[in-house]
Amino acid sequence: MKRLPHDSGTSTLFDDLREAVTAPDPTRPEPLPLCGTGPLLRALLLVVAVLATGALFGAASWRAWLASVSAATTVAVPATLLWLLAACAGRHALARLGRGVQPLAAGAVGAVCALAVWWPMAAVGMAPSEGASLLAPALAGAMLAALVFQSERWRERARLPAAAAARLADLQTRIRPHFLFNTLNTAITLVQIDPRRAEEVLEDLADLFRAALGGLDQATTVGDEIELSRRYLAIEQLRFGRRLDVAWDLDPNANAARLPPLALQPLIENAVRHGVEPADQGGRIEIRTTRRRERVLISVTNTVAGGPGRPGHGIGIASVRERLRLMHDLDADFRSGLTEDGRYRVSIGIPANGGA
């Protein structure tokens, strides 16, 4: 039997645990997640809130205040959208700058965006404070842009403990001893009957362990997760035989979307453990991916065994939900529950372009 492929070097579970719960390397230029629905909503709310608060000081009545805020937002909202577009497009270049220079660069871009919106509106008499010099909108745009950028940085730092907790919970659910022992026992049984099939089982198991102990900070794709899940189900198919009925409905256009590592396999494993294993007649699992414009939808549906089943602890699903939120922010959609026909379904919605 040929030797199984393996990574060079040595590592221990403690090394992986330490890597999982430590913060990312601060010297590595990681761009802030400035693209997507979450940054857009937070930036608009922050800018409008600052302008609305500032307008209170010069308003004689609530009507005057409302008129002042409306006039200010006619420039602020388009300028903020333009800045977000520029910051999203140049986020990798911005990340390569020093941390002290980044807010200044973001503010400089904000000043240019504010002037780009204010000047043509002032030329046609639509801008507020038409008699003001160009310095006023430039300074306002620079300060607001720097504030938005810094608030996103603070938010990114604040989420590090949550990210570490999600990674630790994920690590705790990556290797289930019962699955390892069952796979090894299956391989031992096949050695005498079908050595080649036993070798394939061990190679699939090695690939699963390599993925399980791989880097937690690096994203993978839907296509890679599908391939890894196929290997997992190939092992489980040997255990359950005809009791495990798997149906794939895959859209190749969805394969490039980004997912956290091992986001799909734990969901399929839950479907096997709670939908197939407790049922004497077995069960059916359906894995579907589809791309609808700029969204990729992934679903794992399984039949539900009759009678009381083994209750789960929910760590695996909670970890997947949290890691999706950390990667895609508000652009990630995670739902789970019973369907109308009594099956259990977990659905994931993510951006097709991969996000930030």
mmCIF file of N, CA and C in Angstrom, residues 71-194:
data_model
loop_
_atom_site.group_PDB
_atom_site.id
_atom_site.type_symbol
_atom_site.label_atom_id
_atom_site.label_comp_id
_atom_site.label_asym_id
_atom_site.label_seq_id
_atom_site.Cartn_x
_atom_site.Cartn_y
_atom_site.Cartn_z
ATOM 1 N N ALA A 71 -31.023 69.269 3.922
ATOM 2 C CA ALA A 71 -30.094 69.914 3.001
ATOM 3 C C ALA A 71 -28.694 69.311 3.113
ATOM 4 N N ALA A 72 -28.273 69.013 4.347
ATOM 5 C CA ALA A 72 -26.932 68.453 4.537
ATOM 6 C C ALA A 72 -26.821 67.050 3.955
ATOM 7 N N THR A 73 -27.873 66.250 4.096
ATOM 8 C CA THR A 73 -27.807 64.869 3.616
ATOM 9 C C THR A 73 -27.817 64.778 2.094
ATOM 10 N N THR A 74 -28.299 65.840 1.412
ATOM 11 C CA THR A 74 -28.254 65.806 -0.053
ATOM 12 C C THR A 74 -26.824 65.754 -0.565
ATOM 13 N N VAL A 75 -25.892 66.260 0.234
ATOM 14 C CA VAL A 75 -24.476 66.167 -0.120
ATOM 15 C C VAL A 75 -23.816 64.996 0.600
ATOM 16 N N ALA A 76 -24.158 64.797 1.872
ATOM 17 C CA ALA A 76 -23.459 63.801 2.687
ATOM 18 C C ALA A 76 -23.703 62.382 2.213
ATOM 19 N N VAL A 77 -24.947 62.065 1.868
ATOM 20 C CA VAL A 77 -25.248 60.686 1.482
ATOM 21 C C VAL A 77 -24.542 60.292 0.178
ATOM 22 N N PRO A 78 -24.647 61.075 -0.906
ATOM 23 C CA PRO A 78 -23.896 60.697 -2.113
ATOM 24 C C PRO A 78 -22.388 60.674 -1.891
ATOM 25 N N ALA A 79 -21.875 61.626 -1.094
ATOM 26 C CA ALA A 79 -20.434 61.635 -0.831
ATOM 27 C C ALA A 79 -20.009 60.402 -0.044
ATOM 28 N N THR A 80 -20.840 59.984 0.920
ATOM 29 C CA THR A 80 -20.522 58.781 1.688
ATOM 30 C C THR A 80 -20.531 57.544 0.809
ATOM 31 N N LEU A 81 -21.521 57.441 -0.071
ATOM 32 C CA LEU A 81 -21.573 56.300 -0.991
ATOM 33 C C LEU A 81 -20.366 56.285 -1.914
ATOM 34 N N LEU A 82 -19.968 57.457 -2.399
ATOM 35 C CA LEU A 82 -18.795 57.538 -3.269
ATOM 36 C C LEU A 82 -17.534 57.143 -2.510
ATOM 37 N N TRP A 83 -17.435 57.587 -1.244
ATOM 38 C CA TRP A 83 -16.264 57.221 -0.444
ATOM 39 C C TRP A 83 -16.216 55.718 -0.185
ATOM 40 N N LEU A 84 -17.371 55.125 0.138
ATOM 41 C CA LEU A 84 -17.413 53.682 0.370
ATOM 42 C C LEU A 84 -16.992 52.905 -0.873
ATOM 43 N N LEU A 85 -17.425 53.379 -2.037
ATOM 44 C CA LEU A 85 -17.027 52.720 -3.283
ATOM 45 C C LEU A 85 -15.524 52.805 -3.483
ATOM 46 N N ALA A 86 -14.950 53.986 -3.236
ATOM 47 C CA ALA A 86 -13.500 54.149 -3.391
ATOM 48 C C ALA A 86 -12.738 53.352 -2.341
ATOM 49 N N ALA A 87 -13.223 53.367 -1.086
ATOM 50 C CA ALA A 87 -12.537 52.634 -0.016
ATOM 51 C C ALA A 87 -12.607 51.129 -0.247
ATOM 52 N N CYS A 88 -13.741 50.651 -0.761
ATOM 53 C CA CYS A 88 -13.880 49.225 -1.051
ATOM 54 C C CYS A 88 -12.931 48.813 -2.163
ATOM 55 N N ALA A 89 -12.856 49.635 -3.223
ATOM 56 C CA ALA A 89 -11.986 49.303 -4.349
ATOM 57 C C ALA A 89 -10.509 49.359 -3.965
ATOM 58 N N GLY A 90 -10.147 50.278 -3.066
ATOM 59 C CA GLY A 90 -8.737 50.431 -2.703
ATOM 60 C C GLY A 90 -8.383 49.907 -1.338
ATOM 61 N N ARG A 91 -9.200 48.965 -0.792
ATOM 62 C CA ARG A 91 -8.971 48.503 0.580
ATOM 63 C C ARG A 91 -7.649 47.759 0.725
ATOM 64 N N HIS A 92 -7.211 47.038 -0.316
ATOM 65 C CA HIS A 92 -5.938 46.310 -0.212
ATOM 66 C C HIS A 92 -4.759 47.273 -0.225
ATOM 67 N N ALA A 93 -4.836 48.314 -1.057
ATOM 68 C CA ALA A 93 -3.778 49.326 -1.055
ATOM 69 C C ALA A 93 -3.768 50.090 0.263
ATOM 70 N N LEU A 94 -4.943 50.354 0.814
ATOM 71 C CA LEU A 94 -5.038 51.050 2.090
ATOM 72 C C LEU A 94 -4.449 50.215 3.220
ATOM 73 N N ALA A 95 -4.621 48.896 3.145
ATOM 74 C CA ALA A 95 -4.120 48.014 4.206
ATOM 75 C C ALA A 95 -2.601 47.984 4.237
ATOM 76 N N ARG A 96 -1.953 48.260 3.104
ATOM 77 C CA ARG A 96 -0.487 48.224 3.064
ATOM 78 C C ARG A 96 0.151 49.462 3.677
ATOM 79 N N LEU A 97 -0.650 50.489 3.960
ATOM 80 C CA LEU A 97 -0.129 51.680 4.616
ATOM 81 C C LEU A 97 0.020 51.428 6.112
ATOM 82 N N GLY A 98 0.774 52.268 6.772
ATOM 83 C CA GLY A 98 0.909 52.164 8.215
ATOM 84 C C GLY A 98 -0.412 52.442 8.905
ATOM 85 N N ARG A 99 -0.583 51.881 10.085
ATOM 86 C CA ARG A 99 -1.857 52.040 10.790
ATOM 87 C C ARG A 99 -2.133 53.504 11.133
ATOM 88 N N GLY A 100 -1.081 54.273 11.393
ATOM 89 C CA GLY A 100 -1.294 55.684 11.673
ATOM 90 C C GLY A 100 -1.626 56.496 10.441
ATOM 91 N N VAL A 101 -1.221 56.012 9.284
ATOM 92 C CA VAL A 101 -1.454 56.740 8.030
ATOM 93 C C VAL A 101 -2.810 56.401 7.437
ATOM 94 N N GLN A 102 -3.344 55.231 7.736
ATOM 95 C CA GLN A 102 -4.589 54.782 7.125
ATOM 96 C C GLN A 102 -5.752 55.746 7.346
ATOM 97 N N PRO A 103 -6.014 56.231 8.596
ATOM 98 C CA PRO A 103 -7.119 57.194 8.753
ATOM 99 C C PRO A 103 -6.895 58.476 7.979
ATOM 100 N N LEU A 104 -5.624 58.922 7.879
ATOM 101 C CA LEU A 104 -5.338 60.132 7.103
ATOM 102 C C LEU A 104 -5.630 59.921 5.629
ATOM 103 N N ALA A 105 -5.242 58.749 5.112
ATOM 104 C CA ALA A 105 -5.520 58.441 3.710
ATOM 105 C C ALA A 105 -7.019 58.333 3.474
ATOM 106 N N ALA A 106 -7.726 57.692 4.412
ATOM 107 C CA ALA A 106 -9.181 57.584 4.277
ATOM 108 C C ALA A 106 -9.829 58.960 4.336
ATOM 109 N N GLY A 107 -9.302 59.853 5.205
ATOM 110 C CA GLY A 107 -9.834 61.204 5.274
ATOM 111 C C GLY A 107 -9.567 62.000 4.010
ATOM 112 N N ALA A 108 -8.379 61.826 3.421
ATOM 113 C CA ALA A 108 -8.065 62.523 2.179
ATOM 114 C C ALA A 108 -9.015 62.109 1.059
ATOM 115 N N VAL A 109 -9.301 60.809 0.983
ATOM 116 C CA VAL A 109 -10.256 60.331 -0.020
ATOM 117 C C VAL A 109 -11.649 60.886 0.276
ATOM 118 N N GLY A 110 -11.998 60.983 1.555
ATOM 119 C CA GLY A 110 -13.294 61.548 1.927
ATOM 120 C C GLY A 110 -13.423 63.006 1.530
ATOM 121 N N ALA A 111 -12.335 63.773 1.670
ATOM 122 C CA ALA A 111 -12.363 65.176 1.264
ATOM 123 C C ALA A 111 -12.590 65.307 -0.240
ATOM 124 N N VAL A 112 -11.906 64.465 -1.011
ATOM 125 C CA VAL A 112 -12.079 64.500 -2.468
ATOM 126 C C VAL A 112 -13.507 64.123 -2.845
ATOM 127 N N CYS A 113 -14.061 63.101 -2.201
ATOM 128 C CA CYS A 113 -15.427 62.671 -2.513
ATOM 129 C C CYS A 113 -16.440 63.754 -2.149
ATOM 130 N N ALA A 114 -16.230 64.423 -0.997
ATOM 131 C CA ALA A 114 -17.154 65.488 -0.600
ATOM 132 C C ALA A 114 -17.123 66.639 -1.599
ATOM 133 N N LEU A 115 -15.926 67.022 -2.025
ATOM 134 C CA LEU A 115 -15.818 68.097 -3.011
ATOM 135 C C LEU A 115 -16.405 67.683 -4.354
ATOM 136 N N ALA A 116 -16.222 66.412 -4.715
ATOM 137 C CA ALA A 116 -16.744 65.926 -5.998
ATOM 138 C C ALA A 116 -18.257 65.996 -6.049
ATOM 139 N N VAL A 117 -18.914 65.902 -4.884
ATOM 140 C CA VAL A 117 -20.372 65.993 -4.840
ATOM 141 C C VAL A 117 -20.821 67.435 -4.599
ATOM 142 N N TRP A 118 -20.134 68.154 -3.682
ATOM 143 C CA TRP A 118 -20.570 69.489 -3.289
ATOM 144 C C TRP A 118 -20.371 70.511 -4.400
ATOM 145 N N TRP A 119 -19.256 70.483 -5.089
ATOM 146 C CA TRP A 119 -18.959 71.528 -6.080
ATOM 147 C C TRP A 119 -19.971 71.575 -7.222
ATOM 148 N N PRO A 120 -20.303 70.454 -7.898
ATOM 149 C CA PRO A 120 -21.309 70.566 -8.967
ATOM 150 C C PRO A 120 -22.695 70.949 -8.439
ATOM 151 N N MET A 121 -23.047 70.519 -7.211
ATOM 152 C CA MET A 121 -24.341 70.905 -6.660
ATOM 153 C C MET A 121 -24.362 72.392 -6.321
ATOM 154 N N ALA A 122 -23.236 72.924 -5.844
ATOM 155 C CA ALA A 122 -23.149 74.358 -5.573
ATOM 156 C C ALA A 122 -23.212 75.155 -6.860
ATOM 157 N N ALA A 123 -22.664 74.603 -7.941
ATOM 158 C CA ALA A 123 -22.660 75.316 -9.214
ATOM 159 C C ALA A 123 -24.070 75.513 -9.755
ATOM 160 N N VAL A 124 -24.980 74.621 -9.436
ATOM 161 C CA VAL A 124 -26.366 74.746 -9.913
ATOM 162 C C VAL A 124 -27.298 75.243 -8.812
ATOM 163 N N GLY A 125 -26.717 75.679 -7.678
ATOM 164 C CA GLY A 125 -27.514 76.256 -6.609
ATOM 165 C C GLY A 125 -28.263 75.271 -5.757
ATOM 166 N N MET A 126 -27.824 74.026 -5.671
ATOM 167 C CA MET A 126 -28.528 73.018 -4.884
ATOM 168 C C MET A 126 -27.804 72.645 -3.597
ATOM 169 N N ALA A 127 -26.585 73.109 -3.416
ATOM 170 C CA ALA A 127 -25.821 72.716 -2.236
ATOM 171 C C ALA A 127 -26.144 73.635 -1.067
ATOM 172 N N PRO A 128 -26.140 73.137 0.178
ATOM 173 C CA PRO A 128 -26.332 74.002 1.338
ATOM 174 C C PRO A 128 -25.112 74.900 1.535
ATOM 175 N N SER A 129 -25.323 76.082 2.104
ATOM 176 C CA SER A 129 -24.217 77.023 2.357
ATOM 177 C C SER A 129 -23.451 77.291 1.077
ATOM 178 N N GLU A 130 -24.156 77.827 0.074
ATOM 179 C CA GLU A 130 -23.529 78.028 -1.219
ATOM 180 C C GLU A 130 -22.370 79.005 -1.141
ATOM 181 N N GLY A 131 -22.413 79.938 -0.193
ATOM 182 C CA GLY A 131 -21.352 80.927 -0.116
ATOM 183 C C GLY A 131 -20.107 80.430 0.593
ATOM 184 N N ALA A 132 -20.138 79.240 1.144
ATOM 185 C CA ALA A 132 -18.987 78.715 1.883
ATOM 186 C C ALA A 132 -17.850 78.390 0.933
ATOM 187 N N SER A 133 -16.632 78.447 1.460
ATOM 188 C CA SER A 133 -15.468 78.106 0.641
ATOM 189 C C SER A 133 -15.372 76.595 0.493
ATOM 190 N N LEU A 134 -14.485 76.160 -0.397
ATOM 191 C CA LEU A 134 -14.297 74.728 -0.609
ATOM 192 C C LEU A 134 -13.705 74.034 0.612
ATOM 193 N N LEU A 135 -13.124 74.835 1.528
ATOM 194 C CA LEU A 135 -12.493 74.238 2.704
ATOM 195 C C LEU A 135 -13.521 73.562 3.607
ATOM 196 N N ALA A 136 -14.716 74.120 3.723
ATOM 197 C CA ALA A 136 -15.732 73.577 4.636
ATOM 198 C C ALA A 136 -16.163 72.162 4.241
ATOM 199 N N PRO A 137 -16.624 71.918 3.006
ATOM 200 C CA PRO A 137 -17.000 70.538 2.665
ATOM 201 C C PRO A 137 -15.808 69.593 2.651
ATOM 202 N N ALA A 138 -14.626 70.101 2.309
ATOM 203 C CA ALA A 138 -13.450 69.228 2.288
ATOM 204 C C ALA A 138 -13.113 68.752 3.696
ATOM 205 N N LEU A 139 -13.100 69.683 4.667
ATOM 206 C CA LEU A 139 -12.790 69.296 6.046
ATOM 207 C C LEU A 139 -13.877 68.397 6.626
ATOM 208 N N ALA A 140 -15.139 68.716 6.342
ATOM 209 C CA ALA A 140 -16.229 67.883 6.850
ATOM 210 C C ALA A 140 -16.136 66.474 6.276
ATOM 211 N N GLY A 141 -15.878 66.374 4.965
ATOM 212 C CA GLY A 141 -15.750 65.052 4.348
ATOM 213 C C GLY A 141 -14.572 64.281 4.894
ATOM 214 N N ALA A 142 -13.449 64.981 5.130
ATOM 215 C CA ALA A 142 -12.260 64.296 5.651
ATOM 216 C C ALA A 142 -12.495 63.771 7.055
ATOM 217 N N MET A 143 -13.085 64.595 7.914
ATOM 218 C CA MET A 143 -13.292 64.169 9.300
ATOM 219 C C MET A 143 -14.313 63.035 9.396
ATOM 220 N N LEU A 144 -15.399 63.146 8.639
ATOM 221 C CA LEU A 144 -16.399 62.091 8.688
ATOM 222 C C LEU A 144 -15.852 60.779 8.110
ATOM 223 N N ALA A 145 -15.076 60.861 7.035
ATOM 224 C CA ALA A 145 -14.500 59.651 6.457
ATOM 225 C C ALA A 145 -13.523 58.995 7.428
ATOM 226 N N ALA A 146 -12.683 59.812 8.068
ATOM 227 C CA ALA A 146 -11.750 59.250 9.049
ATOM 228 C C ALA A 146 -12.489 58.637 10.226
ATOM 229 N N LEU A 147 -13.600 59.260 10.632
ATOM 230 C CA LEU A 147 -14.388 58.730 11.748
ATOM 231 C C LEU A 147 -15.021 57.398 11.378
ATOM 232 N N VAL A 148 -15.576 57.313 10.171
ATOM 233 C CA VAL A 148 -16.172 56.054 9.721
ATOM 234 C C VAL A 148 -15.117 54.967 9.646
ATOM 235 N N PHE A 149 -13.962 55.294 9.074
ATOM 236 C CA PHE A 149 -12.887 54.301 8.959
ATOM 237 C C PHE A 149 -12.441 53.829 10.335
ATOM 238 N N GLN A 150 -12.240 54.767 11.263
ATOM 239 C CA GLN A 150 -11.771 54.395 12.592
ATOM 240 C C GLN A 150 -12.825 53.595 13.340
ATOM 241 N N SER A 151 -14.099 53.896 13.144
ATOM 242 C CA SER A 151 -15.152 53.133 13.815
ATOM 243 C C SER A 151 -15.179 51.694 13.308
ATOM 244 N N GLU A 152 -14.925 51.492 12.011
ATOM 245 C CA GLU A 152 -14.851 50.132 11.479
ATOM 246 C C GLU A 152 -13.634 49.398 12.042
ATOM 247 N N ARG A 153 -12.544 50.128 12.226
ATOM 248 C CA ARG A 153 -11.358 49.499 12.836
ATOM 249 C C ARG A 153 -11.645 49.101 14.271
ATOM 250 N N TRP A 154 -12.299 49.970 15.033
ATOM 251 C CA TRP A 154 -12.652 49.635 16.419
ATOM 252 C C TRP A 154 -13.585 48.427 16.451
ATOM 253 N N ARG A 155 -14.524 48.394 15.531
ATOM 254 C CA ARG A 155 -15.435 47.255 15.472
ATOM 255 C C ARG A 155 -14.674 45.974 15.163
ATOM 256 N N GLU A 156 -13.698 46.063 14.260
ATOM 257 C CA GLU A 156 -12.901 44.879 13.913
ATOM 258 C C GLU A 156 -12.110 44.385 15.120
ATOM 259 N N ARG A 157 -11.564 45.301 15.897
ATOM 260 C CA ARG A 157 -10.829 44.898 17.095
ATOM 261 C C ARG A 157 -11.770 44.301 18.136
ATOM 262 N N ALA A 158 -12.958 44.876 18.263
ATOM 263 C CA ALA A 158 -13.905 44.383 19.270
ATOM 264 C C ALA A 158 -14.405 42.986 18.949
ATOM 265 N N ARG A 159 -14.407 42.610 17.680
ATOM 266 C CA ARG A 159 -14.933 41.300 17.311
ATOM 267 C C ARG A 159 -13.898 40.188 17.476
ATOM 268 N N LEU A 160 -12.630 40.521 17.750
ATOM 269 C CA LEU A 160 -11.602 39.492 17.876
ATOM 270 C C LEU A 160 -11.906 38.471 18.971
ATOM 271 N N PRO A 161 -12.375 38.893 20.171
ATOM 272 C CA PRO A 161 -12.735 37.861 21.159
ATOM 273 C C PRO A 161 -13.839 36.944 20.668
ATOM 274 N N ALA A 162 -14.842 37.501 19.968
ATOM 275 C CA ALA A 162 -15.912 36.655 19.433
ATOM 276 C C ALA A 162 -15.368 35.703 18.371
ATOM 277 N N ALA A 163 -14.429 36.194 17.560
ATOM 278 C CA ALA A 163 -13.843 35.324 16.541
ATOM 279 C C ALA A 163 -13.056 34.194 17.186
ATOM 280 N N ALA A 164 -12.292 34.529 18.252
ATOM 281 C CA ALA A 164 -11.529 33.489 18.926
ATOM 282 C C ALA A 164 -12.440 32.441 19.558
ATOM 283 N N ALA A 165 -13.553 32.899 20.154
ATOM 284 C CA ALA A 165 -14.486 31.954 20.756
ATOM 285 C C ALA A 165 -15.115 31.053 19.701
ATOM 286 N N ALA A 166 -15.459 31.630 18.541
ATOM 287 C CA ALA A 166 -16.046 30.824 17.472
ATOM 288 C C ALA A 166 -15.044 29.812 16.947
ATOM 289 N N ARG A 167 -13.778 30.220 16.828
ATOM 290 C CA ARG A 167 -12.761 29.288 16.339
ATOM 291 C C ARG A 167 -12.525 28.158 17.333
ATOM 292 N N LEU A 168 -12.534 28.505 18.629
ATOM 293 C CA LEU A 168 -12.334 27.472 19.643
ATOM 294 C C LEU A 168 -13.489 26.480 19.632
ATOM 295 N N ALA A 169 -14.735 27.000 19.551
ATOM 296 C CA ALA A 169 -15.885 26.097 19.481
ATOM 297 C C ALA A 169 -15.829 25.240 18.236
ATOM 298 N N ASP A 170 -15.361 25.830 17.137
ATOM 299 C CA ASP A 170 -15.241 25.058 15.901
ATOM 300 C C ASP A 170 -14.198 23.966 16.055
ATOM 301 N N LEU A 171 -13.071 24.286 16.692
ATOM 302 C CA LEU A 171 -12.029 23.285 16.876
ATOM 303 C C LEU A 171 -12.521 22.127 17.724
ATOM 304 N N GLN A 172 -13.374 22.450 18.713
ATOM 305 C CA GLN A 172 -13.895 21.398 19.592
ATOM 306 C C GLN A 172 -14.796 20.421 18.847
ATOM 307 N N THR A 173 -15.382 20.854 17.730
ATOM 308 C CA THR A 173 -16.312 19.992 17.010
ATOM 309 C C THR A 173 -15.707 19.410 15.745
ATOM 310 N N ARG A 174 -14.441 19.660 15.489
ATOM 311 C CA ARG A 174 -13.871 19.245 14.210
ATOM 312 C C ARG A 174 -13.615 17.750 14.135
ATOM 313 N N ILE A 175 -13.112 17.162 15.193
ATOM 314 C CA ILE A 175 -12.759 15.741 15.169
ATOM 315 C C ILE A 175 -13.609 15.022 16.205
ATOM 316 N N ARG A 176 -14.566 14.271 15.753
ATOM 317 C CA ARG A 176 -15.405 13.500 16.659
ATOM 318 C C ARG A 176 -14.801 12.105 16.816
ATOM 319 N N PRO A 177 -14.461 11.705 18.038
ATOM 320 C CA PRO A 177 -13.807 10.401 18.226
ATOM 321 C C PRO A 177 -14.603 9.244 17.649
ATOM 322 N N HIS A 178 -15.930 9.288 17.763
ATOM 323 C CA HIS A 178 -16.705 8.146 17.269
ATOM 324 C C HIS A 178 -16.571 8.022 15.753
ATOM 325 N N PHE A 179 -16.483 9.148 15.053
ATOM 326 C CA PHE A 179 -16.315 9.094 13.601
ATOM 327 C C PHE A 179 -14.937 8.536 13.250
ATOM 328 N N LEU A 180 -13.905 8.958 13.983
ATOM 329 C CA LEU A 180 -12.551 8.459 13.735
ATOM 330 C C LEU A 180 -12.485 6.953 13.963
ATOM 331 N N PHE A 181 -13.006 6.489 15.092
ATOM 332 C CA PHE A 181 -12.938 5.064 15.402
ATOM 333 C C PHE A 181 -13.744 4.239 14.400
ATOM 334 N N ASN A 182 -14.927 4.711 14.041
ATOM 335 C CA ASN A 182 -15.730 3.980 13.068
ATOM 336 C C ASN A 182 -15.018 3.877 11.721
ATOM 337 N N THR A 183 -14.376 4.968 11.314
ATOM 338 C CA THR A 183 -13.665 4.956 10.029
ATOM 339 C C THR A 183 -12.481 4.001 10.065
ATOM 340 N N LEU A 184 -11.723 4.030 11.149
ATOM 341 C CA LEU A 184 -10.572 3.134 11.262
ATOM 342 C C LEU A 184 -11.032 1.678 11.305
ATOM 343 N N ASN A 185 -12.106 1.391 12.022
ATOM 344 C CA ASN A 185 -12.615 0.020 12.059
ATOM 345 C C ASN A 185 -13.081 -0.430 10.677
ATOM 346 N N THR A 186 -13.708 0.489 9.939
ATOM 347 C CA THR A 186 -14.123 0.162 8.571
ATOM 348 C C THR A 186 -12.917 -0.138 7.701
ATOM 349 N N ALA A 187 -11.870 0.682 7.818
ATOM 350 C CA ALA A 187 -10.668 0.466 7.016
ATOM 351 C C ALA A 187 -10.003 -0.863 7.379
ATOM 352 N N ILE A 188 -9.970 -1.196 8.673
ATOM 353 C CA ILE A 188 -9.376 -2.471 9.098
ATOM 354 C C ILE A 188 -10.139 -3.645 8.502
ATOM 355 N N THR A 189 -11.468 -3.537 8.509
ATOM 356 C CA THR A 189 -12.281 -4.608 7.932
ATOM 357 C C THR A 189 -12.034 -4.758 6.436
ATOM 358 N N LEU A 190 -11.847 -3.629 5.742
ATOM 359 C CA LEU A 190 -11.666 -3.669 4.292
ATOM 360 C C LEU A 190 -10.267 -4.118 3.877
ATOM 361 N N VAL A 191 -9.307 -4.046 4.791
ATOM 362 C CA VAL A 191 -7.926 -4.411 4.420
ATOM 363 C C VAL A 191 -7.865 -5.828 3.858
ATOM 364 N N GLN A 192 -8.582 -6.762 4.489
ATOM 365 C CA GLN A 192 -8.553 -8.158 4.042
ATOM 366 C C GLN A 192 -9.479 -8.403 2.852
ATOM 367 N N ILE A 193 -10.560 -7.595 2.745
ATOM 368 C CA ILE A 193 -11.545 -7.829 1.691
ATOM 369 C C ILE A 193 -11.219 -7.041 0.429
ATOM 370 N N ASP A 194 -10.939 -5.757 0.595
ATOM 371 C CA ASP A 194 -10.707 -4.860 -0.542
ATOM 372 C C ASP A 194 -9.623 -3.861 -0.153
#
